[in-house]
Amino acid sequence: MFVAYTQEHQDYPTVAVLDIVLADGHNIRHPRSGALLRRLLPGFKQRFDSEMSADHIA
């Protein structure tokens, strides 16, 4: 979902967008989802960037 959103919008999703998509689209809810996603978002961005760099080189 992170990759699809980023490629479609040419920008990373915000924590709020991720929270809404996970809750509404995938029925994934957690009382502290915002805090958890804020902690995880930098890793999502880093992995996306490294995978895009690897695909570009290949």
Short mmCIF file of N, CA and C in Angstrom, two decimals:
data_model
loop_
_atom_site.label_atom_id
_atom_site.label_comp_id
_atom_site.label_asym_id
_atom_site.label_seq_id
_atom_site.Cartn_x
_atom_site.Cartn_y
_atom_site.Cartn_z
N MET A 1 0.81 -1.17 0.00
CA MET A 1 0.00 0.00 0.00
C MET A 1 0.87 1.25 0.00
N PHE A 2 1.98 1.23 0.74
CA PHE A 2 2.89 2.36 0.80
C PHE A 2 3.49 2.64 -0.58
N VAL A 3 3.95 1.59 -1.25
CA VAL A 3 4.57 1.74 -2.57
C VAL A 3 3.54 2.24 -3.58
N ALA A 4 2.36 1.64 -3.59
CA ALA A 4 1.32 2.03 -4.54
C ALA A 4 0.96 3.50 -4.36
N TYR A 5 0.77 3.93 -3.12
CA TYR A 5 0.42 5.32 -2.85
C TYR A 5 1.55 6.25 -3.32
N THR A 6 2.78 5.92 -2.95
CA THR A 6 3.91 6.77 -3.29
C THR A 6 4.09 6.89 -4.79
N GLN A 7 3.94 5.80 -5.50
CA GLN A 7 4.08 5.86 -6.96
C GLN A 7 2.94 6.62 -7.61
N GLU A 8 1.74 6.46 -7.10
CA GLU A 8 0.58 7.14 -7.68
C GLU A 8 0.62 8.65 -7.44
N HIS A 9 1.03 9.06 -6.24
CA HIS A 9 0.98 10.48 -5.87
C HIS A 9 2.34 11.17 -5.96
N GLN A 10 3.38 10.43 -6.31
CA GLN A 10 4.73 10.99 -6.39
C GLN A 10 5.15 11.67 -5.09
N ASP A 11 4.68 11.14 -3.98
CA ASP A 11 5.02 11.65 -2.66
C ASP A 11 4.70 10.57 -1.64
N TYR A 12 5.35 10.64 -0.49
CA TYR A 12 5.07 9.68 0.56
C TYR A 12 3.71 9.97 1.20
N PRO A 13 3.02 8.96 1.66
CA PRO A 13 1.78 9.21 2.40
C PRO A 13 2.11 9.76 3.79
N THR A 14 1.20 10.53 4.31
CA THR A 14 1.37 11.02 5.68
C THR A 14 0.92 9.94 6.65
N VAL A 15 1.22 10.14 7.92
CA VAL A 15 0.77 9.21 8.94
C VAL A 15 -0.76 9.12 8.92
N ALA A 16 -1.42 10.27 8.78
CA ALA A 16 -2.88 10.28 8.77
C ALA A 16 -3.43 9.47 7.60
N VAL A 17 -2.84 9.62 6.43
CA VAL A 17 -3.29 8.87 5.25
C VAL A 17 -3.07 7.37 5.47
N LEU A 18 -1.91 6.99 5.95
CA LEU A 18 -1.65 5.57 6.22
C LEU A 18 -2.66 5.01 7.21
N ASP A 19 -2.93 5.76 8.25
CA ASP A 19 -3.88 5.32 9.27
C ASP A 19 -5.27 5.10 8.68
N ILE A 20 -5.73 6.04 7.86
CA ILE A 20 -7.05 5.92 7.24
C ILE A 20 -7.11 4.75 6.28
N VAL A 21 -6.12 4.60 5.44
CA VAL A 21 -6.11 3.51 4.46
C VAL A 21 -6.07 2.15 5.15
N LEU A 22 -5.24 2.02 6.17
CA LEU A 22 -5.17 0.76 6.89
C LEU A 22 -6.49 0.44 7.59
N ALA A 23 -7.10 1.46 8.19
CA ALA A 23 -8.36 1.24 8.91
C ALA A 23 -9.52 0.98 7.95
N ASP A 24 -9.69 1.84 6.97
CA ASP A 24 -10.84 1.74 6.07
C ASP A 24 -10.67 0.67 5.00
N GLY A 25 -9.47 0.58 4.44
CA GLY A 25 -9.24 -0.34 3.33
C GLY A 25 -8.89 -1.75 3.73
N HIS A 26 -8.28 -1.90 4.91
CA HIS A 26 -7.80 -3.22 5.31
C HIS A 26 -8.31 -3.66 6.68
N ASN A 27 -9.15 -2.82 7.29
CA ASN A 27 -9.74 -3.12 8.60
C ASN A 27 -8.67 -3.40 9.67
N ILE A 28 -7.57 -2.65 9.58
CA ILE A 28 -6.49 -2.76 10.56
C ILE A 28 -6.56 -1.54 11.45
N ARG A 29 -6.87 -1.77 12.72
CA ARG A 29 -7.04 -0.67 13.67
C ARG A 29 -6.25 -0.96 14.94
N HIS A 30 -5.76 0.12 15.55
CA HIS A 30 -5.04 0.00 16.81
C HIS A 30 -5.23 1.32 17.55
N PRO A 31 -5.41 1.28 18.86
CA PRO A 31 -5.62 2.53 19.60
C PRO A 31 -4.46 3.52 19.48
N ARG A 32 -3.27 3.02 19.28
CA ARG A 32 -2.10 3.90 19.16
C ARG A 32 -1.54 3.89 17.75
N SER A 33 -2.37 3.70 16.76
CA SER A 33 -1.89 3.56 15.38
C SER A 33 -1.09 4.78 14.92
N GLY A 34 -1.54 5.97 15.28
CA GLY A 34 -0.80 7.17 14.86
C GLY A 34 0.62 7.18 15.38
N ALA A 35 0.78 6.89 16.66
CA ALA A 35 2.12 6.88 17.26
C ALA A 35 2.98 5.78 16.65
N LEU A 36 2.39 4.62 16.44
CA LEU A 36 3.15 3.52 15.85
C LEU A 36 3.58 3.83 14.43
N LEU A 37 2.66 4.39 13.65
CA LEU A 37 3.00 4.72 12.27
C LEU A 37 4.04 5.83 12.19
N ARG A 38 3.97 6.79 13.10
CA ARG A 38 5.00 7.85 13.13
C ARG A 38 6.38 7.26 13.36
N ARG A 39 6.45 6.24 14.20
CA ARG A 39 7.73 5.56 14.47
C ARG A 39 8.20 4.75 13.28
N LEU A 40 7.26 4.14 12.55
CA LEU A 40 7.61 3.26 11.44
C LEU A 40 7.84 3.98 10.12
N LEU A 41 7.24 5.14 9.94
CA LEU A 41 7.29 5.83 8.65
C LEU A 41 8.70 6.09 8.14
N PRO A 42 9.65 6.53 8.96
CA PRO A 42 11.01 6.73 8.42
C PRO A 42 11.61 5.44 7.82
N GLY A 43 11.35 4.31 8.43
CA GLY A 43 11.84 3.04 7.90
C GLY A 43 11.16 2.67 6.58
N PHE A 44 9.86 2.96 6.47
CA PHE A 44 9.15 2.72 5.21
C PHE A 44 9.76 3.56 4.09
N LYS A 45 10.03 4.82 4.39
CA LYS A 45 10.62 5.72 3.39
C LYS A 45 12.01 5.24 2.98
N GLN A 46 12.81 4.85 3.97
CA GLN A 46 14.17 4.40 3.69
C GLN A 46 14.15 3.14 2.83
N ARG A 47 13.29 2.20 3.16
CA ARG A 47 13.22 0.97 2.38
C ARG A 47 12.73 1.25 0.97
N PHE A 48 11.72 2.09 0.83
CA PHE A 48 11.21 2.45 -0.49
C PHE A 48 12.32 3.06 -1.33
N ASP A 49 13.05 4.02 -0.76
CA ASP A 49 14.13 4.67 -1.50
C ASP A 49 15.22 3.70 -1.89
N SER A 50 15.60 2.81 -0.99
CA SER A 50 16.67 1.86 -1.31
C SER A 50 16.21 0.85 -2.37
N GLU A 51 14.95 0.43 -2.32
CA GLU A 51 14.46 -0.49 -3.34
C GLU A 51 14.33 0.20 -4.69
N MET A 52 13.94 1.46 -4.70
CA MET A 52 13.85 2.19 -5.96
C MET A 52 15.25 2.41 -6.56
N SER A 53 16.24 2.67 -5.70
CA SER A 53 17.61 2.82 -6.17
C SER A 53 18.13 1.51 -6.73
N ALA A 54 17.84 0.41 -6.07
CA ALA A 54 18.28 -0.90 -6.55
C ALA A 54 17.63 -1.25 -7.87
N ASP A 55 16.34 -0.94 -8.03
CA ASP A 55 15.64 -1.19 -9.29
C ASP A 55 16.19 -0.31 -10.41
N HIS A 56 16.57 0.89 -10.08
CA HIS A 56 17.10 1.82 -11.08
C HIS A 56 18.46 1.35 -11.59
N ILE A 57 19.27 0.81 -10.69
CA ILE A 57 20.60 0.33 -11.06
C ILE A 57 20.51 -0.94 -11.90
N ALA A 58 19.56 -1.81 -11.57
CA ALA A 58 19.42 -3.10 -12.25
C ALA A 58 18.92 -3.00 -13.64
#
